Tab-separated table of C-alpha atoms in Angstrom:
chain	number	residue	atom	x	y	z
A	1	MET	CA	-0.180	0.266	0.193
A	2	SER	CA	0.877	3.493	-1.084
A	3	THR	CA	2.226	6.094	1.596
A	4	VAL	CA	-0.197	8.544	0.579
A	5	ALA	CA	-2.761	5.447	1.108
A	6	ASN	CA	-1.614	4.854	4.642
A	7	GLU	CA	-1.426	8.477	5.419
A	8	GLN	CA	-5.457	8.969	4.132
A	9	LEU	CA	-6.357	5.677	6.625
A	10	ASP	CA	-4.229	7.331	9.631
A	11	ASP	CA	-6.155	10.379	8.504
A	12	GLN	CA	-9.712	8.735	8.352
A	13	GLY	CA	-9.411	6.739	11.628
A	14	ALA	CA	-8.157	10.034	13.403
A	15	PHE	CA	-11.519	11.483	12.231
A	16	GLU	CA	-13.507	8.683	13.000
A	17	LEU	CA	-11.968	8.486	16.228
A	18	GLU	CA	-12.776	12.301	17.025
A	19	GLU	CA	-15.977	11.625	15.481
A	20	ARG	CA	-16.997	8.579	18.360
A	21	HIS	CA	-15.820	10.831	21.166
A	22	ALA	CA	-17.145	14.360	19.686
A	23	LEU	CA	-20.984	13.339	22.098
A	24	ARG	CA	-19.899	10.742	24.508
A	25	ARG	CA	-22.159	9.502	27.497
A	26	VAL	CA	-20.763	10.157	30.872
A	27	ALA	CA	-21.186	6.748	33.075
A	28	GLY	CA	-23.323	6.693	36.305
A	29	LEU	CA	-24.909	9.954	35.843
A	30	SER	CA	-28.522	8.230	34.966
A	31	THR	CA	-30.531	8.829	38.774
A	32	GLU	CA	-33.633	7.088	37.213
A	33	LEU	CA	-35.384	5.120	39.548
A	34	GLN	CA	-35.798	1.588	39.016
A	35	ASP	CA	-38.707	0.713	41.799
A	36	ILE	CA	-41.692	2.704	40.930
A	37	THR	CA	-42.760	2.439	44.659
A	38	GLU	CA	-39.700	4.701	45.403
A	39	VAL	CA	-41.818	7.629	44.106
A	40	GLU	CA	-45.077	6.721	46.123
A	41	TYR	CA	-43.704	9.733	48.491
A	42	ARG	CA	-43.210	12.128	46.118
A	43	GLU	CA	-46.312	14.711	45.721
A	44	LEU	CA	-45.396	16.053	42.443
A	45	ARG	CA	-43.095	14.374	39.511
A	46	LEU	CA	-39.562	15.885	39.269
A	47	GLU	CA	-38.042	17.219	35.859
A	48	ARG	CA	-36.643	14.893	33.645
A	49	VAL	CA	-33.175	16.333	32.411
A	50	VAL	CA	-30.778	15.136	29.768
A	51	LEU	CA	-26.996	17.088	30.484
A	52	ILE	CA	-24.973	18.149	27.593
A	53	GLY	CA	-21.377	19.730	28.320
A	54	VAL	CA	-18.689	20.703	26.108
A	55	TRP	CA	-14.879	19.626	26.379
A	56	ALA	CA	-13.065	22.306	24.508
A	57	ASP	CA	-9.877	22.275	27.001
A	58	GLY	CA	-8.264	20.537	29.477
A	59	SER	CA	-8.365	16.778	30.272
A	60	LEU	CA	-11.486	14.073	29.767
A	61	ALA	CA	-11.552	13.354	33.419
A	62	SER	CA	-11.987	17.483	34.163
A	63	ALA	CA	-14.770	17.724	31.876
A	64	GLU	CA	-16.535	14.319	33.456
A	65	ASN	CA	-16.114	15.738	36.570
A	66	SER	CA	-17.545	19.054	35.774
A	67	LEU	CA	-20.649	16.976	34.358
A	68	ARG	CA	-20.873	14.967	37.201
A	69	GLU	CA	-20.894	18.266	39.552
A	70	LEU	CA	-23.773	19.614	36.972
A	71	SER	CA	-25.628	16.195	37.764
A	72	ARG	CA	-25.422	16.830	41.796
A	73	LEU	CA	-26.660	20.125	40.905
A	74	ALA	CA	-29.396	19.067	38.800
A	75	GLU	CA	-30.387	16.545	41.911
A	76	THR	CA	-30.220	19.338	44.269
A	77	ALA	CA	-32.599	21.323	42.122
A	78	GLY	CA	-35.035	18.495	42.359
A	79	SER	CA	-34.543	16.911	38.852
A	80	GLU	CA	-34.213	13.492	37.426
A	81	VAL	CA	-30.990	12.940	35.743
A	82	LEU	CA	-31.799	10.682	32.822
A	83	ASP	CA	-28.774	10.815	30.655
A	84	GLY	CA	-25.301	12.915	30.441
A	85	LEU	CA	-23.195	13.735	27.064
A	86	ILE	CA	-20.274	15.598	26.505
A	87	GLN	CA	-19.176	16.851	23.303
A	88	ARG	CA	-15.416	17.432	21.720
A	89	ARG	CA	-15.046	20.416	20.033
A	90	GLY	CA	-11.542	21.943	19.407
A	91	ARG	CA	-12.601	25.626	18.500
A	92	GLY	CA	-14.795	26.339	21.512
A	93	VAL	CA	-18.815	26.016	21.944
A	94	ASP	CA	-20.547	26.997	18.499
A	95	ALA	CA	-21.718	30.477	18.829
A	96	ALA	CA	-24.943	29.880	17.091
A	97	THR	CA	-26.430	26.796	19.248
A	98	TYR	CA	-23.642	25.864	21.890
A	99	VAL	CA	-22.924	22.349	20.405
A	100	GLY	CA	-23.201	22.944	16.834
A	101	SER	CA	-26.115	22.258	14.688
A	102	GLY	CA	-25.666	18.799	13.642
A	103	LYS	CA	-25.305	17.760	17.303
A	104	ALA	CA	-27.962	19.592	18.352
A	105	GLN	CA	-29.880	17.352	16.239
A	106	GLU	CA	-28.565	14.542	17.839
A	107	LEU	CA	-29.251	15.571	21.298
A	108	ALA	CA	-32.584	16.241	20.211
A	109	GLY	CA	-33.370	12.406	19.202
A	110	ILE	CA	-31.537	11.501	22.557
A	111	VAL	CA	-34.220	13.770	24.341
A	112	ALA	CA	-37.137	12.265	22.297
A	113	ALA	CA	-35.888	8.555	23.573
A	114	ALA	CA	-35.261	9.541	26.614
A	115	GLY	CA	-38.938	11.421	27.575
A	116	ALA	CA	-36.886	14.572	28.617
A	117	ASP	CA	-38.522	17.579	29.413
A	118	THR	CA	-35.330	19.550	30.014
A	119	VAL	CA	-31.952	20.160	28.699
A	120	ILE	CA	-29.130	21.631	30.849
A	121	CYS	CA	-26.069	23.098	29.711
A	122	ASP	CA	-22.814	22.839	31.582
A	123	GLY	CA	-22.070	26.912	30.693
A	124	GLU	CA	-23.698	30.040	30.646
A	125	LEU	CA	-25.469	30.347	27.277
A	126	THR	CA	-26.066	33.582	25.569
A	127	PRO	CA	-29.781	34.567	24.552
A	128	SER	CA	-29.469	33.433	21.098
A	129	GLN	CA	-27.788	30.396	21.865
A	130	LEU	CA	-30.758	29.155	24.266
A	131	ARG	CA	-33.499	30.333	21.801
A	132	ARG	CA	-31.813	28.362	18.701
A	133	LEU	CA	-31.311	25.234	20.951
A	134	GLU	CA	-34.847	25.353	22.451
A	135	GLY	CA	-35.938	25.616	18.724
A	136	ILE	CA	-34.444	22.487	17.821
A	137	VAL	CA	-34.635	19.802	20.814
A	138	GLN	CA	-38.265	21.376	21.505
A	139	VAL	CA	-38.139	21.342	25.357
A	140	LYS	CA	-36.997	23.678	27.789
A	141	VAL	CA	-33.255	24.635	27.767
A	142	ILE	CA	-31.475	26.117	30.949
A	143	ASP	CA	-27.958	26.706	31.350
A	144	ARG	CA	-25.378	26.106	34.726
A	145	THR	CA	-26.008	29.690	35.796
A	146	ALA	CA	-29.935	29.367	35.785
A	147	LEU	CA	-29.483	26.044	37.817
A	148	ILE	CA	-27.541	27.675	40.543
A	149	LEU	CA	-29.558	30.744	40.549
A	150	ASP	CA	-32.550	27.996	40.754
A	151	ILE	CA	-30.875	26.214	43.912
A	152	PHE	CA	-30.338	29.558	45.807
A	153	ALA	CA	-33.777	30.457	45.531
A	154	GLN	CA	-34.789	27.244	46.928
A	155	HIS	CA	-32.641	27.430	49.722
A	156	ALA	CA	-32.471	31.306	50.500
A	157	ARG	CA	-34.150	31.824	54.216
A	158	SER	CA	-33.109	35.196	55.522
A	159	ARG	CA	-34.745	38.579	54.011
A	160	GLU	CA	-31.286	39.707	52.699
A	161	GLY	CA	-30.589	36.183	51.553
A	162	LYS	CA	-33.895	36.429	49.427
A	163	ALA	CA	-33.392	39.724	48.073
A	164	GLN	CA	-29.639	38.670	47.249
A	165	VAL	CA	-30.718	35.741	45.006
A	166	GLU	CA	-33.692	37.787	43.624
A	167	LEU	CA	-31.421	40.368	42.203
A	168	ALA	CA	-28.848	37.768	40.983
A	169	GLN	CA	-32.127	36.123	38.967
A	170	LEU	CA	-33.292	39.684	37.565
A	171	GLN	CA	-29.911	40.766	36.159
A	172	TYR	CA	-29.599	37.233	34.783
A	173	MET	CA	-32.587	37.671	33.410
A	174	LEU	CA	-32.921	41.022	32.046
A	175	PRO	CA	-30.734	40.260	28.582
A	176	ARG	CA	-32.920	37.011	27.701
A	177	LEU	CA	-36.265	38.248	28.093
A	178	ARG	CA	-38.348	37.662	24.651
A	179	GLY	CA	-41.228	38.368	23.160
A	180	TRP	CA	-43.738	35.464	21.722
A	181	GLY	CA	-46.497	36.323	19.255
A	182	ASP	CA	-48.687	39.675	18.811
A	183	SER	CA	-49.161	40.176	22.448
A	184	LEU	CA	-45.355	41.322	22.641
A	185	SER	CA	-45.340	43.186	19.355
A	186	ARG	CA	-45.161	46.690	19.048
A	187	GLN	CA	-48.278	48.550	19.454
A	188	ALA	CA	-49.458	50.385	16.257
A	189	GLY	CA	-51.453	53.506	16.013
A	190	GLY	CA	-53.152	55.709	13.379
A	191	ARG	CA	-53.793	53.930	10.058
A	192	VAL	CA	-51.172	51.416	9.935
A	193	ALA	CA	-51.401	47.724	10.748
A	194	GLY	CA	-54.526	47.412	9.243
A	195	GLY	CA	-55.744	50.922	9.978
A	196	GLY	CA	-56.834	49.977	13.293
A	197	GLY	CA	-57.559	53.535	13.944
A	198	ILE	CA	-59.329	55.227	16.842
A	199	GLY	CA	-59.224	52.783	20.185
A	200	THR	CA	-55.786	50.780	18.889
A	201	ARG	CA	-53.096	53.586	19.448
A	202	GLY	CA	-50.862	52.109	21.704
A	203	PRO	CA	-48.054	53.969	24.051
A	204	GLY	CA	-45.650	53.410	21.380
A	205	GLU	CA	-43.738	50.824	23.675
A	206	THR	CA	-43.689	46.917	23.475
A	207	LYS	CA	-44.558	44.616	25.950
A	208	LEU	CA	-40.804	43.503	26.095
A	209	GLU	CA	-39.557	47.118	26.832
A	210	THR	CA	-42.279	47.680	29.309
A	211	ASP	CA	-40.972	44.189	31.299
A	212	ARG	CA	-37.262	45.563	30.911
A	213	ARG	CA	-38.098	48.774	32.441
A	214	ARG	CA	-40.001	47.277	35.633
A	215	LEU	CA	-36.905	44.794	35.789
A	216	ARG	CA	-34.961	47.671	35.912
A	217	ALA	CA	-36.716	49.854	38.442
A	218	ARG	CA	-37.062	46.415	40.525
A	219	ILE	CA	-33.169	45.800	40.477
A	220	SER	CA	-32.615	49.196	41.486
A	221	ARG	CA	-34.784	48.861	44.731
A	222	LEU	CA	-33.411	45.442	45.487
A	223	ARG	CA	-30.214	47.209	45.573
A	224	ARG	CA	-31.015	49.790	47.567
A	225	ASP	CA	-32.728	47.199	50.236
A	226	ILE	CA	-29.602	44.985	50.650
A	227	SER	CA	-27.304	47.923	50.962
A	228	GLU	CA	-29.194	49.250	54.058
A	229	MET	CA	-29.863	45.854	55.247
A	230	SER	CA	-25.829	45.200	55.345
A	231	VAL	CA	-25.436	48.361	57.659
A	232	GLY	CA	-25.992	46.235	60.556
A	233	ARG	CA	-23.644	43.446	59.481
A	234	LYS	CA	-20.970	46.723	59.075
A	235	VAL	CA	-21.825	47.616	62.673
A	236	GLN	CA	-21.159	44.432	64.277
A	237	ARG	CA	-18.025	44.032	62.074
A	238	GLY	CA	-17.206	47.543	63.355
A	239	ARG	CA	-17.696	46.702	66.919
A	240	ARG	CA	-15.711	43.360	67.111
A	241	THR	CA	-12.871	45.554	65.299
A	242	ARG	CA	-12.799	48.149	68.165
A	243	ARG	CA	-12.618	45.490	70.461
A	244	GLU	CA	-10.048	43.762	68.759
A	245	VAL	CA	-11.247	40.562	68.340
A	246	PRO	CA	-9.670	38.736	65.493
A	247	SER	CA	-12.085	37.306	62.908
A	248	VAL	CA	-11.447	33.913	61.100
A	249	VAL	CA	-13.814	33.050	58.301
A	250	ILE	CA	-14.572	29.552	56.837
A	251	ALA	CA	-14.706	29.432	52.963
A	252	GLY	CA	-14.394	27.318	50.435
A	253	TYR	CA	-16.140	24.675	47.692
A	254	THR	CA	-19.757	23.924	48.142
A	255	ASN	CA	-20.587	20.843	50.477
A	256	ALA	CA	-16.771	20.764	51.730
A	257	GLY	CA	-17.810	20.510	55.064
A	258	LYS	CA	-17.757	24.011	56.387
A	259	SER	CA	-20.686	24.196	58.466
A	260	SER	CA	-19.931	20.785	60.200
A	261	LEU	CA	-16.361	22.334	61.017
A	262	LEU	CA	-18.029	25.399	62.230
A	263	ASN	CA	-19.858	22.878	64.542
A	264	ALA	CA	-17.415	20.989	65.561
A	265	LEU	CA	-15.035	23.937	66.306
A	266	THR	CA	-18.049	26.242	67.940
A	267	GLY	CA	-20.584	23.710	68.871
A	268	ALA	CA	-22.963	26.312	67.017
A	269	GLY	CA	-25.324	23.586	65.964
A	270	VAL	CA	-25.883	25.413	62.269
A	271	LEU	CA	-27.687	23.543	59.806
A	272	VAL	CA	-25.590	20.891	58.248
A	273	GLU	CA	-27.181	18.842	54.946
A	274	ASP	CA	-25.398	16.830	52.437
A	275	ALA	CA	-26.293	18.979	49.657
A	276	LEU	CA	-24.624	21.708	47.265
A	277	PHE	CA	-25.585	25.136	48.651
A	278	ALA	CA	-26.963	24.461	51.936
A	279	THR	CA	-25.620	27.284	53.455
A	280	LEU	CA	-26.415	30.808	52.182
A	281	ASP	CA	-26.579	33.027	55.310
A	282	PRO	CA	-23.679	33.620	56.757
A	283	ALA	CA	-23.190	32.652	60.447
A	284	VAL	CA	-20.786	34.394	62.988
A	285	ARG	CA	-19.987	32.431	66.110
A	286	ARG	CA	-17.545	33.176	69.349
A	287	ALA	CA	-14.831	30.998	69.845
A	288	GLU	CA	-11.500	30.089	71.557
A	289	THR	CA	-8.197	29.177	70.867
A	290	PRO	CA	-6.527	26.490	73.183
A	291	ASN	CA	-4.711	29.728	75.131
A	292	GLY	CA	-8.216	31.431	75.746
A	293	ARG	CA	-7.917	34.067	72.888
A	294	VAL	CA	-11.456	34.935	72.111
A	295	LEU	CA	-12.210	34.780	68.110
A	296	THR	CA	-15.111	34.942	65.945
A	297	LEU	CA	-15.751	32.219	63.359
A	298	THR	CA	-17.921	33.302	59.936
A	299	ASP	CA	-19.485	30.446	58.011
A	300	THR	CA	-20.112	31.570	54.561
A	301	VAL	CA	-21.971	30.437	51.003
A	302	GLY	CA	-19.965	27.953	49.184
A	303	PHE	CA	-18.092	28.802	45.841
A	304	VAL	CA	-18.238	26.335	43.013
A	305	ARG	CA	-16.677	26.280	39.515
A	306	HIS	CA	-17.804	29.156	37.134
A	307	LEU	CA	-20.135	30.716	39.823
A	308	PRO	CA	-22.395	33.126	37.889
A	309	HIS	CA	-20.850	36.787	38.222
A	310	GLN	CA	-24.548	37.912	38.786
A	311	LEU	CA	-24.341	35.795	42.608
A	312	VAL	CA	-20.828	37.016	43.297
A	313	GLU	CA	-22.140	41.168	42.720
A	314	ALA	CA	-25.505	40.396	44.413
A	315	PHE	CA	-23.795	38.590	47.459
A	316	ARG	CA	-20.708	40.874	47.606
A	317	SER	CA	-22.105	42.405	50.871
A	318	THR	CA	-21.938	39.076	52.154
A	319	LEU	CA	-18.456	38.306	50.947
A	320	GLU	CA	-16.921	41.284	52.503
A	321	GLU	CA	-16.488	39.526	55.374
A	322	SER	CA	-14.068	37.187	53.821
A	323	ALA	CA	-11.668	40.481	52.451
A	324	GLU	CA	-11.560	41.917	55.938
A	325	ALA	CA	-10.778	38.524	57.872
A	326	ASP	CA	-7.699	38.346	59.923
A	327	LEU	CA	-7.672	34.605	58.403
A	328	ILE	CA	-9.220	32.137	55.853
A	329	LEU	CA	-9.908	28.845	56.715
A	330	HIS	CA	-10.059	27.141	53.201
A	331	VAL	CA	-11.924	24.317	53.704
A	332	VAL	CA	-11.532	21.585	51.184
A	333	ASP	CA	-13.072	18.171	50.498
A	334	GLY	CA	-10.376	15.553	50.938
A	335	SER	CA	-12.613	12.763	49.386
A	336	ASP	CA	-13.599	14.790	46.104
A	337	ALA	CA	-12.370	13.449	42.628
A	338	ASP	CA	-10.933	16.588	42.081
A	339	PRO	CA	-9.945	18.274	45.032
A	340	GLU	CA	-7.348	20.714	42.973
A	341	ALA	CA	-10.143	22.249	40.751
A	342	GLN	CA	-11.897	23.142	43.798
A	343	ILE	CA	-9.084	24.883	45.277
A	344	ALA	CA	-7.933	26.759	41.997
A	345	ALA	CA	-12.312	27.840	41.692
A	346	VAL	CA	-12.088	28.730	45.349
A	347	ARG	CA	-9.155	31.223	45.246
A	348	GLU	CA	-10.696	32.376	41.926
A	349	VAL	CA	-13.519	33.639	43.637
A	350	LEU	CA	-11.465	34.755	46.838
A	351	LYS	CA	-9.021	37.228	44.027
A	352	GLU	CA	-12.647	38.393	42.573
A	353	ILE	CA	-14.274	39.719	46.134
A	354	GLY	CA	-11.256	41.210	46.937
A	355	ALA	CA	-9.989	38.540	49.638
A	356	GLY	CA	-6.780	37.055	47.508
A	357	GLU	CA	-4.144	38.783	50.083
A	358	VAL	CA	-5.757	38.049	53.162
A	359	PRO	CA	-3.946	35.109	55.017
A	360	GLU	CA	-5.298	31.502	53.881
A	361	LEU	CA	-4.818	28.140	55.940
A	362	VAL	CA	-5.781	25.249	53.718
A	363	VAL	CA	-8.011	22.693	55.724
A	364	VAL	CA	-8.445	19.155	53.928
A	365	ASN	CA	-11.828	17.871	55.452
A	366	LYS	CA	-13.338	14.453	55.279
A	367	ILE	CA	-10.318	12.593	55.579
A	368	ASP	CA	-12.141	9.761	57.332
A	369	THR	CA	-13.531	8.917	53.402
A	370	ALA	CA	-10.691	10.248	51.471
A	371	ASP	CA	-7.868	8.358	49.485
A	372	PRO	CA	-4.977	8.189	51.110
A	373	VAL	CA	-3.081	8.802	48.062
A	374	VAL	CA	-5.267	11.764	46.990
A	375	LEU	CA	-4.207	12.897	50.808
A	376	GLN	CA	-0.741	12.538	50.292
A	377	GLY	CA	-0.564	14.622	46.900
A	378	LEU	CA	-2.639	17.407	48.632
A	379	ARG	CA	-0.391	17.744	51.450
A	380	ALA	CA	2.907	18.208	48.623
A	381	ARG	CA	1.210	20.839	47.008
A	382	GLU	CA	-0.347	22.561	49.972
A	383	PRO	CA	2.436	22.424	52.582
A	384	ARG	CA	0.554	25.214	54.822
A	385	SER	CA	-2.450	22.729	55.115
A	386	VAL	CA	-3.879	20.983	58.331
A	387	SER	CA	-5.900	17.541	57.834
A	388	VAL	CA	-9.192	17.139	59.701
A	389	SER	CA	-12.277	15.053	59.886
A	390	ALA	CA	-15.386	17.583	61.254
A	391	ARG	CA	-17.398	14.346	61.272
A	392	THR	CA	-14.983	12.460	63.836
A	393	GLY	CA	-13.146	15.058	65.176
A	394	ALA	CA	-9.768	13.759	63.932
A	395	GLY	CA	-6.884	16.717	63.679
A	396	LEU	CA	-9.064	19.704	65.482
A	397	ASP	CA	-6.716	20.216	68.109
A	398	ALA	CA	-4.230	20.676	65.788
A	399	LEU	CA	-6.424	22.716	63.756
A	400	ARG	CA	-6.841	25.035	66.466
A	401	ALA	CA	-3.310	25.309	67.642
A	402	THR	CA	-2.474	25.980	63.800
A	403	ILE	CA	-5.237	28.824	64.071
A	404	GLU	CA	-4.123	30.501	67.397
A	405	ALA	CA	-0.388	30.661	65.615
A	406	GLU	CA	-1.753	31.902	62.257
A	407	LEU	CA	-3.503	34.816	64.088
A	408	PRO	CA	-1.771	38.137	64.035
A	409	ASN	CA	-0.465	39.134	67.541
A	410	ARG	CA	-1.985	42.643	68.367
A	411	ASP	CA	-1.315	42.100	71.915
A	412	VAL	CA	0.806	44.638	74.050
A	413	GLU	CA	2.585	43.445	76.776
A	414	VAL	CA	2.044	45.832	79.969
A	415	LYS	CA	3.135	45.671	83.721
A	416	LEU	CA	1.932	47.954	86.087
A	417	VAL	CA	-0.353	48.869	89.126
A	418	VAL	CA	-3.778	49.360	88.233
A	419	PRO	CA	-6.187	51.323	90.945
A	420	TYR	CA	-8.627	49.287	92.722
A	421	SER	CA	-10.879	51.752	91.489
A	422	ARG	CA	-10.464	50.500	87.654
A	423	GLY	CA	-11.034	46.856	88.255
A	424	ASP	CA	-13.463	46.904	85.277
A	425	LEU	CA	-9.953	47.228	83.289
A	426	VAL	CA	-8.471	44.321	84.993
A	427	ALA	CA	-11.794	42.334	84.430
A	428	ARG	CA	-11.363	43.043	80.674
A	429	ALA	CA	-7.735	42.326	80.800
A	430	HIS	CA	-8.407	38.527	82.067
A	431	ALA	CA	-11.303	38.486	79.232
A	432	THR	CA	-9.680	39.940	76.335
A	433	GLY	CA	-5.951	39.331	77.188
A	434	GLU	CA	-3.730	36.997	78.369
A	435	VAL	CA	-2.905	37.499	82.322
A	436	LEU	CA	0.671	36.947	83.046
A	437	THR	CA	0.422	37.614	86.972
A	438	ALA	CA	-1.686	39.049	89.134
A	439	SER	CA	-0.981	40.563	92.993
A	440	HIS	CA	-2.623	42.774	95.430
A	441	VAL	CA	-0.418	46.038	96.544
A	442	GLU	CA	-0.986	48.646	98.707
A	443	GLU	CA	-1.729	50.874	95.528
A	444	GLY	CA	-3.853	48.503	93.343
A	445	THR	CA	-3.583	45.547	91.427
A	446	MET	CA	-0.179	45.065	90.152
A	447	LEU	CA	-0.731	43.320	86.278
A	448	GLU	CA	1.493	42.015	84.506
A	449	ALA	CA	-0.329	40.939	80.967
A	450	ARG	CA	-0.672	40.682	77.096
A	451	VAL	CA	-3.985	42.779	76.091
A	452	PRO	CA	-5.218	44.440	72.929
A	453	ALA	CA	-3.272	47.828	72.205
A	454	GLY	CA	-6.482	49.647	72.910
A	455	LEU	CA	-6.672	48.241	76.479
A	456	ALA	CA	-2.927	48.600	77.007
A	457	ALA	CA	-3.537	52.704	76.809
A	458	GLN	CA	-6.216	52.269	79.304
A	459	LEU	CA	-4.706	50.612	81.564
A	460	GLN	CA	-1.445	52.967	81.339
A	461	ALA	CA	-3.630	55.915	81.586
A	462	ALA	CA	-5.255	54.591	85.201
A	463	SER	CA	-2.053	53.687	86.269
A	464	ALA	CA	-0.559	56.457	85.515
A	465	ALA	CA	-3.233	58.736	87.566
A	466	GLY	CA	-2.992	56.779	90.483
A	467	PRO	CA	-5.804	55.751	93.148
A	468	PRO	CA	-8.331	58.724	94.608
A	469	SER	CA	-7.095	60.249	97.225
A	470	GLY	CA	-7.467	58.372	100.434
A	471	ARG	CA	-8.343	55.258	98.596
A	472	ALA	CA	-5.400	53.644	99.067
A	473	ALA	CA	-5.235	54.313	102.583
A	474	ASP	CA	-8.932	53.246	103.072
A	475	HIS	CA	-8.067	49.729	101.248
A	476	ALA	CA	-5.143	49.124	103.441
């Protein structure tokens, strides 16, 4: 066989292999129930979805992990995953239909055969991609951003959390509004449009334009409300700053075990659920280091790959807790299939909200179920890390000691006599500082301690003023 023929066969084989991998199923994504008795407790039938992702760069394992995460997101939203597919594209997503017209037709056949009513794309679709893909597959199409927003809407509990989620949803929805049929067409007046004449002259504004105007007004109102609601948190943060109480923020990937860690360290009793985005409202709890130093621990909303920028913007006032912290506990799920991708995604969001320069301590959680080889690799790549299990309590003592060592030492060492009339300052030294020695002399309390700078200044002023006239003699 000639060299040219061999080259042609090689090219044909490579092309067939690429086509075979162009749209491939990801094993283990179907959550379809085998026994109909399992759904008897359900009042409503869940949406039946097919997942589709585009593999344009990176490894196949990374693309499959992303689609498996999308499957978990869909399950968290209450959907039944029927199938999951990945299309290999060397030139990125298709500008018209996300997956290309040919693959969109294949997807339509798979959707019809599976009996699905929704397609979820593992990426953010433009309004035109959304419309064209829906026109081909003939079922509802949503993207990863809309799915995450839906989960946030289900889990929001506080007034601020609900407002933040609504703001993110409206910002996402605004460019995707679309009109169908005559009811949303431009209203005509005079003799146009068949000469309707009197009674048919409209305000010159379409239904679509009216909806957009109302959405913009609602967005402005929500921004004002969120700004007003964030004042209370800023006041509390200011009080902690004045009292010089160190702030430690627990951040990390969704479902990495942040709330479980907060409960294990403080006994807070915060809601813990094995679900994505179970925590949306930050919880602040008091804690102490092994040496008795008081600090605050704040549980924050979890991050995820490609976290919608609308959510980051809407939750900015909440996420500011991380940017103003003294230390960030970056919790990583050690049992995850790709923990390094989790770390990269979280650090990207932290950088976006201005917390990239805050000291960070990586906490590898769930070591009781993690692969030892994966843990060893994580420890090698993250030498400044602590491995724990919030469920069993393993490693928590080492974590507490590391937190104490990582906190900035703002204390000032003082050795002075505090008048007996300022016993309140001595009490504060015991409560917020570290008292080394305390003894009673004629003039007052001989105190040797390490205390915050503000309290040190007050102690020094009280010592310089001395006891009130006659008080020392009376005490004697």
